[in-house]
Tab-separated table of C-alpha atoms in Angstrom:
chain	number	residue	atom	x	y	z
K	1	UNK	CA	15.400	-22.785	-0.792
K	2	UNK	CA	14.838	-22.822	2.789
K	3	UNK	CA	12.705	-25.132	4.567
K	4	UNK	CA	9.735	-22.959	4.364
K	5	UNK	CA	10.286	-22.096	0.508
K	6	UNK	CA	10.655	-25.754	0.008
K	7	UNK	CA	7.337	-27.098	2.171
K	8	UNK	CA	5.636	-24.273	-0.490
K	9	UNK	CA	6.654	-25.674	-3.208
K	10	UNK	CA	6.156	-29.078	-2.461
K	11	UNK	CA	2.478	-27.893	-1.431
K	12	UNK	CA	1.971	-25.888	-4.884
K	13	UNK	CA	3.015	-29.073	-7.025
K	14	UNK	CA	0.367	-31.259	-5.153
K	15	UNK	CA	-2.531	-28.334	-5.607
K	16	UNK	CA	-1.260	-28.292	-9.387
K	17	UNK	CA	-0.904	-31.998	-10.249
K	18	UNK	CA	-4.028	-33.274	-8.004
K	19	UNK	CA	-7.121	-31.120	-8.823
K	20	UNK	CA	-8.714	-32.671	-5.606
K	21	UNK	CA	-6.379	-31.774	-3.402
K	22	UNK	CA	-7.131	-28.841	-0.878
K	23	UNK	CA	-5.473	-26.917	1.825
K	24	UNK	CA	-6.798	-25.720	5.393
K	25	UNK	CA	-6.275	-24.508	8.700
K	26	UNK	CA	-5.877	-21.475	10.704
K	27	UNK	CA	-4.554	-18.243	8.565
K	28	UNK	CA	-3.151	-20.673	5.953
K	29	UNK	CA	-5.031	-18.324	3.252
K	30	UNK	CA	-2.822	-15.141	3.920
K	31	UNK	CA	0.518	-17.709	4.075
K	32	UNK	CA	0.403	-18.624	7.838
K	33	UNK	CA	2.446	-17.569	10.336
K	34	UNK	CA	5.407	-19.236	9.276
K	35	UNK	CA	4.685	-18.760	5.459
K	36	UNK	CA	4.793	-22.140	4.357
K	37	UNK	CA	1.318	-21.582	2.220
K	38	UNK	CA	2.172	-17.901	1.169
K	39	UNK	CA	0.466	-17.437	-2.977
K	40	UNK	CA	-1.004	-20.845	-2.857
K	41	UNK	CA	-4.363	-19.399	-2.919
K	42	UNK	CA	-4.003	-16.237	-5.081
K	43	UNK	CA	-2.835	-19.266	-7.648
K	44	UNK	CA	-5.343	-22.214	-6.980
K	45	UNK	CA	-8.490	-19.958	-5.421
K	46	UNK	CA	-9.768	-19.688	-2.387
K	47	UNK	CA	-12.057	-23.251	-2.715
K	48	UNK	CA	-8.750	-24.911	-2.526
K	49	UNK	CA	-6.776	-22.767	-0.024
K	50	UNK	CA	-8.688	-21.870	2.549
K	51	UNK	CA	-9.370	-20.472	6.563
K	52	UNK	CA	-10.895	-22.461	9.026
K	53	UNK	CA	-12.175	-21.302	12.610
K	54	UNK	CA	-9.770	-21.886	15.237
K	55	UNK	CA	-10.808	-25.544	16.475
K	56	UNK	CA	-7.913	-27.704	15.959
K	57	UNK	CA	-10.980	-30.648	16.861
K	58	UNK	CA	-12.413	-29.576	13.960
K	59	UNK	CA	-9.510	-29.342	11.494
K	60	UNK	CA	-8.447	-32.443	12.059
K	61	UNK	CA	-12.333	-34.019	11.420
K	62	UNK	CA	-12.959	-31.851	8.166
K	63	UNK	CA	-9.803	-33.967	6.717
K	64	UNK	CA	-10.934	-36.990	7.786
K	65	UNK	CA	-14.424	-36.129	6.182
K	66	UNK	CA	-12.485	-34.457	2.956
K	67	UNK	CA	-10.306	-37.558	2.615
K	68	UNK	CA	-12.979	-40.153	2.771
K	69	UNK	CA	-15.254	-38.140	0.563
K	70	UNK	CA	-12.181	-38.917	-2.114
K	71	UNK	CA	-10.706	-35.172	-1.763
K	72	UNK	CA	-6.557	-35.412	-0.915
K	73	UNK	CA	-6.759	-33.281	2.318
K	74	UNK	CA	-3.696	-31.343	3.555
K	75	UNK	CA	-4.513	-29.857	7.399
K	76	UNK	CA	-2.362	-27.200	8.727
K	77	UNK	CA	-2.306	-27.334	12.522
K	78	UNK	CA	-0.750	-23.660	13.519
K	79	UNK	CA	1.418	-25.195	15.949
K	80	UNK	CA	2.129	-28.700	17.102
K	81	UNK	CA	1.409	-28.219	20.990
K	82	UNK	CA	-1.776	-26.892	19.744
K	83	UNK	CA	-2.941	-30.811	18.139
K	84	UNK	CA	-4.057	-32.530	21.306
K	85	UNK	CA	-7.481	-31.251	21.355
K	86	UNK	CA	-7.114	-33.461	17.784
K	87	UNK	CA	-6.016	-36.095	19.539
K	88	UNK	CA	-8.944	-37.941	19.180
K	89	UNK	CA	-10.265	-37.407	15.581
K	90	UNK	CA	-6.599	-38.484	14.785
K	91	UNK	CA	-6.071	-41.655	17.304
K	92	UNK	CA	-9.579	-42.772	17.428
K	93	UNK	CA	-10.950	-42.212	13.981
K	94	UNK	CA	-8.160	-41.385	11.299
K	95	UNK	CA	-6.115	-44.054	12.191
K	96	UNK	CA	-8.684	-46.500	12.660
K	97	UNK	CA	-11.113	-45.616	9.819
K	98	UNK	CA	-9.778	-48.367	7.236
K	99	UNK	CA	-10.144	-50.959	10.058
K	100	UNK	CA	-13.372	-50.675	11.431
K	101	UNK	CA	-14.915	-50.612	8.076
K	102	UNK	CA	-13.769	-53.776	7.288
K	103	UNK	CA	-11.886	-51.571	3.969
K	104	UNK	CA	-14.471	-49.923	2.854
K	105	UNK	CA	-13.802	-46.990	3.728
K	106	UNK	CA	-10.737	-44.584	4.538
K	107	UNK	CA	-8.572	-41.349	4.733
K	108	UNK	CA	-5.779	-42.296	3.655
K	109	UNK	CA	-5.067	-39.348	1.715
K	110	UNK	CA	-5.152	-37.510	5.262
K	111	UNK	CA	-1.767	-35.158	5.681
K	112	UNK	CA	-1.777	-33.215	8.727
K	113	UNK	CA	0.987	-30.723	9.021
K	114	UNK	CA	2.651	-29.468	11.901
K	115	UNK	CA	5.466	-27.239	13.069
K	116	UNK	CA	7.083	-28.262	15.796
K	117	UNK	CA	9.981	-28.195	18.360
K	118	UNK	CA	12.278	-25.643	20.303
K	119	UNK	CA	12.721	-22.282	18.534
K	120	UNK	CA	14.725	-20.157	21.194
K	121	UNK	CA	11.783	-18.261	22.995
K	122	UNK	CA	8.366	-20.844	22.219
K	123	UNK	CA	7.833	-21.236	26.337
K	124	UNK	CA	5.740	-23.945	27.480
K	125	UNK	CA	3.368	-23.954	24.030
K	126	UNK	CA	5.079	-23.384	21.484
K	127	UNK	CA	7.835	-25.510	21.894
K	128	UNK	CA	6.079	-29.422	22.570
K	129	UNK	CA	8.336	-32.433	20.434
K	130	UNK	CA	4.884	-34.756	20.344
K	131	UNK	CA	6.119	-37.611	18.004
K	132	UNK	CA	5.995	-39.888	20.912
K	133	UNK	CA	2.195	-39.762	21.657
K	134	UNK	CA	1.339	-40.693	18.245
K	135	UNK	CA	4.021	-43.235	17.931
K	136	UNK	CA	1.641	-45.760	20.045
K	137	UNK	CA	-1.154	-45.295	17.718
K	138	UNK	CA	-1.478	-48.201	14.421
K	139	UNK	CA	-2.469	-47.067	11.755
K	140	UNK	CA	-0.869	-43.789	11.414
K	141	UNK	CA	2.787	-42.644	9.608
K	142	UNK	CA	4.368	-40.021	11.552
K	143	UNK	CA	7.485	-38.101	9.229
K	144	UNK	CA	9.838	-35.319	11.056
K	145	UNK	CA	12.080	-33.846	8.075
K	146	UNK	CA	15.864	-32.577	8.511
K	147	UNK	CA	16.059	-29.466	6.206
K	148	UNK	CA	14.951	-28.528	3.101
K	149	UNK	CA	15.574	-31.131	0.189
K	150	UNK	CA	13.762	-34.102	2.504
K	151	UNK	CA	11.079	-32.025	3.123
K	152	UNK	CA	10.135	-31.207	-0.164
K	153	UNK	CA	10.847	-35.448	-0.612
K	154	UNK	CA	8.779	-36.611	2.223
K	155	UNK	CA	5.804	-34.398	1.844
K	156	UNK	CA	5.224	-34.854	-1.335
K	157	UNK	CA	5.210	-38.891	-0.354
K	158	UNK	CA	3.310	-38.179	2.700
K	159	UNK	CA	0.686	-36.107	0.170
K	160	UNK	CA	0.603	-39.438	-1.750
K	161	UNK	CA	0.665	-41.909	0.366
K	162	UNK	CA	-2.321	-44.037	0.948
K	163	UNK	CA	-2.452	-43.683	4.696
K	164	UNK	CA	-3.100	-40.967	7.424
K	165	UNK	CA	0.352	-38.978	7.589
K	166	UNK	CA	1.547	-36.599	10.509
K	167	UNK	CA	4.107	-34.385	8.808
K	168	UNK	CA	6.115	-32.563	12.120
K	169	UNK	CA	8.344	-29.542	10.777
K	170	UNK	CA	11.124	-28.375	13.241
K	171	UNK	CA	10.067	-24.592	13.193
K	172	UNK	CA	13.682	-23.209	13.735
K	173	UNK	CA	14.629	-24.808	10.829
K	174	UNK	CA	12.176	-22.784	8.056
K	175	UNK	CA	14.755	-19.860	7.861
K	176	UNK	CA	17.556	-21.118	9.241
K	177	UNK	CA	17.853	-24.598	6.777
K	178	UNK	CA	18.905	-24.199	3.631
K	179	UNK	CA	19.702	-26.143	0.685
K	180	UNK	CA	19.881	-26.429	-3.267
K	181	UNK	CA	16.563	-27.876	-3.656
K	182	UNK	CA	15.468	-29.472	-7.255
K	183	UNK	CA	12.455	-27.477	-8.473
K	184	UNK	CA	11.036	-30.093	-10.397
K	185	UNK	CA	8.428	-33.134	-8.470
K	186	UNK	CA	10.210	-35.714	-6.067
K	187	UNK	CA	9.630	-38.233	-3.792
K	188	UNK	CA	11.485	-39.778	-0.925
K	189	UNK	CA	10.703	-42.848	0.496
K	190	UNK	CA	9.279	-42.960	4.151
K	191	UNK	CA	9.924	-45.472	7.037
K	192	UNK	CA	13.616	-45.466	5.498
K	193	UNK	CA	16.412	-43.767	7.624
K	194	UNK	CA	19.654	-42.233	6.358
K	195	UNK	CA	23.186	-42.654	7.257
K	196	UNK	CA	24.211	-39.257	6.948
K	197	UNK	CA	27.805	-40.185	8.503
K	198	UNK	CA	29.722	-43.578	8.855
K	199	UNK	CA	31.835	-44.802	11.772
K	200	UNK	CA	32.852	-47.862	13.398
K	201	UNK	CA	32.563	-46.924	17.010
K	202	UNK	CA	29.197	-45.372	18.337
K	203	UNK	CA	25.758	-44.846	16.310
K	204	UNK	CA	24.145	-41.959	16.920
K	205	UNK	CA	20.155	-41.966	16.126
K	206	UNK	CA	18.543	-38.378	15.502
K	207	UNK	CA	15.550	-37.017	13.632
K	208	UNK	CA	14.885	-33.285	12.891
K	209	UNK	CA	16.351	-30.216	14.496
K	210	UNK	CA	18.985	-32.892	16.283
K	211	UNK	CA	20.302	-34.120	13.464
K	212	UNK	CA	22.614	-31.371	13.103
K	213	UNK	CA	23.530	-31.304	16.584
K	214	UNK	CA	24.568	-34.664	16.634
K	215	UNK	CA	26.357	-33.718	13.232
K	216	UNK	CA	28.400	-31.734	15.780
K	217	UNK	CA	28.986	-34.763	18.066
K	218	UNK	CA	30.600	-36.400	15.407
K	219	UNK	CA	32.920	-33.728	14.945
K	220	UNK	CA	33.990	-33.401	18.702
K	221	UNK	CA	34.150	-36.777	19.344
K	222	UNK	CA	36.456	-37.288	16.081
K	223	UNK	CA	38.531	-33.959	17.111
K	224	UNK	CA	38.614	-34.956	20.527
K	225	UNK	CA	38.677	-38.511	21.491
K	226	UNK	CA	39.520	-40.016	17.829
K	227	UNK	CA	36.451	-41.620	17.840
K	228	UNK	CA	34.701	-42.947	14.894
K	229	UNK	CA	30.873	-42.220	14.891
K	230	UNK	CA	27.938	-43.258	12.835
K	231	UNK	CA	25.068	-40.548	12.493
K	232	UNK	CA	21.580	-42.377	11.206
K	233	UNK	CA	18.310	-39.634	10.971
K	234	UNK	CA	15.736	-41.811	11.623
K	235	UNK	CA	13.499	-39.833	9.239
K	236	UNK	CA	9.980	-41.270	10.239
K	237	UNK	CA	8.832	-42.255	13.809
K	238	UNK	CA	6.156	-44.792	12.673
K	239	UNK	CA	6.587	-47.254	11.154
K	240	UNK	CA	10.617	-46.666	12.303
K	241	UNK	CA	13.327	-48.288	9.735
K	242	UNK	CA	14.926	-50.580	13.125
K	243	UNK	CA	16.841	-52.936	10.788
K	244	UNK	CA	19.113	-49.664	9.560
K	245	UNK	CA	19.788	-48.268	13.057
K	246	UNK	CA	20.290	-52.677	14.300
K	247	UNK	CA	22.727	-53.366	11.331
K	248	UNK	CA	24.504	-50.036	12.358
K	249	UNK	CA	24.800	-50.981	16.198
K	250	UNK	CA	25.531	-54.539	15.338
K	251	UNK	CA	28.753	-53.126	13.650
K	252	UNK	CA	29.727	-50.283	16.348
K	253	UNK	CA	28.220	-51.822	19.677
K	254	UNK	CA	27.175	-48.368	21.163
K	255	UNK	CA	24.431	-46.238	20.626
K	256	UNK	CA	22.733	-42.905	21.869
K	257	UNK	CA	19.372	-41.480	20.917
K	258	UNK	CA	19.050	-37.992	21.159
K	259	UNK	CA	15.620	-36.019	21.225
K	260	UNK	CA	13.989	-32.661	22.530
K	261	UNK	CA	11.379	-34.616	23.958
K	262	UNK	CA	10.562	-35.426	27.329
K	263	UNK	CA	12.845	-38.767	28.587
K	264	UNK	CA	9.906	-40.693	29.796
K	265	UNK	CA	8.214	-42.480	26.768
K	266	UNK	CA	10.015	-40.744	24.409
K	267	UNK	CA	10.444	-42.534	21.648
K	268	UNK	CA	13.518	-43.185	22.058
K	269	UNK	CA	12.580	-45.419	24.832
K	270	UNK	CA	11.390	-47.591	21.743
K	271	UNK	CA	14.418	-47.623	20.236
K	272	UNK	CA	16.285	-48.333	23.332
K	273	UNK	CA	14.023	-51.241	24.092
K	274	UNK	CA	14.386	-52.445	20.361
K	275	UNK	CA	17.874	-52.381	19.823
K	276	UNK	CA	18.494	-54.123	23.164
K	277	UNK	CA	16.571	-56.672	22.738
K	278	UNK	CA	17.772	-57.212	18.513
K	279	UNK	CA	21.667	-56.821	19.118
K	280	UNK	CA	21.744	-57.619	23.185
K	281	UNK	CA	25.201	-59.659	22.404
K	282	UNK	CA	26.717	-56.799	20.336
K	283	UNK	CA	26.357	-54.290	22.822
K	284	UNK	CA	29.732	-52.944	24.249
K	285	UNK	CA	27.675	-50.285	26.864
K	286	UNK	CA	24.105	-49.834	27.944
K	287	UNK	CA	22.227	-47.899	25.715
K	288	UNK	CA	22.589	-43.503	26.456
K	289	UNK	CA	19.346	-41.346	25.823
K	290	UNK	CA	19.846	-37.519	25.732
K	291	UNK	CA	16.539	-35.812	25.614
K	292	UNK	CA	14.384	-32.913	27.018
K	293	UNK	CA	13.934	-33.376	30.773
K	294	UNK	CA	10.421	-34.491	32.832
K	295	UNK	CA	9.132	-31.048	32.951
K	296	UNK	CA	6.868	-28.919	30.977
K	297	UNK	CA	9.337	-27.101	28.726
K	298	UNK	CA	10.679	-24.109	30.103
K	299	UNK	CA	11.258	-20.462	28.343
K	300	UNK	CA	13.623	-18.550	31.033
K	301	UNK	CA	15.740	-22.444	31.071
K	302	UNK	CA	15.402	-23.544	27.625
K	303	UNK	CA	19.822	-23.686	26.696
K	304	UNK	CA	19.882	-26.202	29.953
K	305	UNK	CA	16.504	-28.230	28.817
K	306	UNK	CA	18.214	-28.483	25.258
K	307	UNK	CA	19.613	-32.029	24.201
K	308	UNK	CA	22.689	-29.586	23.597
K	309	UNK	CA	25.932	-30.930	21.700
K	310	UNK	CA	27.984	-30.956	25.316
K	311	UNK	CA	25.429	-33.054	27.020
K	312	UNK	CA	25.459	-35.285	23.622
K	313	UNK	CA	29.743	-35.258	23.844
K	314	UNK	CA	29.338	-36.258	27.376
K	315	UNK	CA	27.232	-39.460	27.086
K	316	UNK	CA	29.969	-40.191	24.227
K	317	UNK	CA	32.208	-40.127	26.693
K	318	UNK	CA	30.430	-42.142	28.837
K	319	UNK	CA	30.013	-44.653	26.220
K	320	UNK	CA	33.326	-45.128	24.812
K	321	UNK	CA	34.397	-45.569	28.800
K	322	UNK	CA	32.202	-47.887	29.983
């Protein structure tokens, strides 16, 4: 399956097990524009699978409303630049719903899906990495899948999981990802990162699309320089597994974060300022960040806004230098 195929199927085995579990958001009855919801309602009916108007505002407050009612609500928003006007019903009253009623209340079977990331031609809105503005926010879990088999892993946990979830799928990766998924039900576990390679000399932190570019770090810099590197996909932004990525840096005593996002507040400004202050006495060179730049993201100037594998390579260089 690809990642697409896979996000389907995960979403057809939660309609089929959970008979109160329903799907909306903008064209998500015809398949959306990505396909990701394609025959789900020709096979569970249109009371399950179903259009709303375009008012991302509104999607997001119909799940909250669904969710609390006792319904397992799974939003589509179209595109992820396209959730701030959400913001709110997310920050302000999905997040917070359990606390202010003292537990009485909550939407914890809230998923809100999102595709997200660079593509190759998105321009300024349909390109947005926003992982980092929900990061601040208690309260929710924010998940940003790899490829195919985590997808179908983490969504299906996310679906299940008994708080507010932000599911972020990196939109170049729903053709272009593919793996030998299992067909039958799954789960993965969430807040828990992988160690997709092991090394002894640099960790290199990564979720989604730049996972696989770092992938190509760790070639280079093997190839290359004959240097050893550790690749960790930090699999969910909040709440972040920092004792994997610590116990990693505590062995190597260099790390770089790599994401499309902007550098300032990024999250891996969280990292940075987590690691530092956890293994201060292991560290062998100040902490690199590779990321998108401080501008809104550009379509004519995307390949030089890209945390590309040569600008990764270089701040391995710089590290192993220092």
């Amino acid at each position: 399956m690809n990642l697409f195929q896979a996000i389907n199927n995960s979403l057809d085995i939660a309609l089929t097990q959970d008979p109160t579990a329903v799907i909306f958001g903008e064209d998500v009855a015809f398949g959306g524009v990505f396909r990701c919801t394609v025959g789900l309602q020709e096979k569970h009916g249109k009371s399950r699978v179903f259009n709303t108007p375009l008012c991302e505002q509104g999607i997001a407050g119909f799940g909250i409303g669904a969710a609390t009612a006792g319904a397992t609500a799974i939003a589509e928003i179209q595109f992820a630049d396209y959730i701030l006007p959400a913001f709110d019903q997310i920050c302000n009253e999905a997040a917070k719903y359990r606390y202010r009623s003292g537990g009485i209340y909550d939407c914890g079977s809230l998923t809100i899906r999102a595709p997200c990331s660079a593509v190759g031609h998105g321009a300024v809105y349909h390109s947005q990495s926003p992982e980092a503005f929900f990061a601040h926010c208690p309260g929710l879990k924010v998940v940003v899948p790899r490829g195919p088999i985590k997808a179908k892993g983490l969504l299906l946990s996310c679906i299940r999981d008994k708080n507010p979830c932000l599911f972020f799928e990196p939109k170049i990766l729903y053709r272009s990802a593919v793996e030998q998924v299992p067909v039958k039900e799954y789960t993965m576990p969430l807040s828990k990162a992988d160690i997709l390679v092991e090394g002894d000399d640099i960790t290199l932190v990564g979720w989604g699309t730049q996972v696989h570019v770092l992938r190509e770090v760790c070639q280079l810099a093997k190839d290359q320089l004959n240097v050893s590197c550790e690749l960790i996909d930090l699999v969910t932004i909040l709440p972040w597994d920092k004792e994997t990525i610590a116990q990693s840096v505590k062995k190597t005593g260099r790390l770089l974060i790599a994401h499309e996002a902007p550098l300032t507040s990024g999250f891996g400004a969280e990292i940075a300022a987590s690691i530092q202050h956890e293994c201060f006495l292991n560290l062998e060179a100040p902490i690199e960040r590779v990321t998108g730049f401080d501008t809104p993201f550009p379509h004519m100037f995307e390949p030089f806004y890209m945390p590309d594998k040569w600008r990764c390579f270089e701040a391995v260089k710089k590290l192993v230098n220092y």
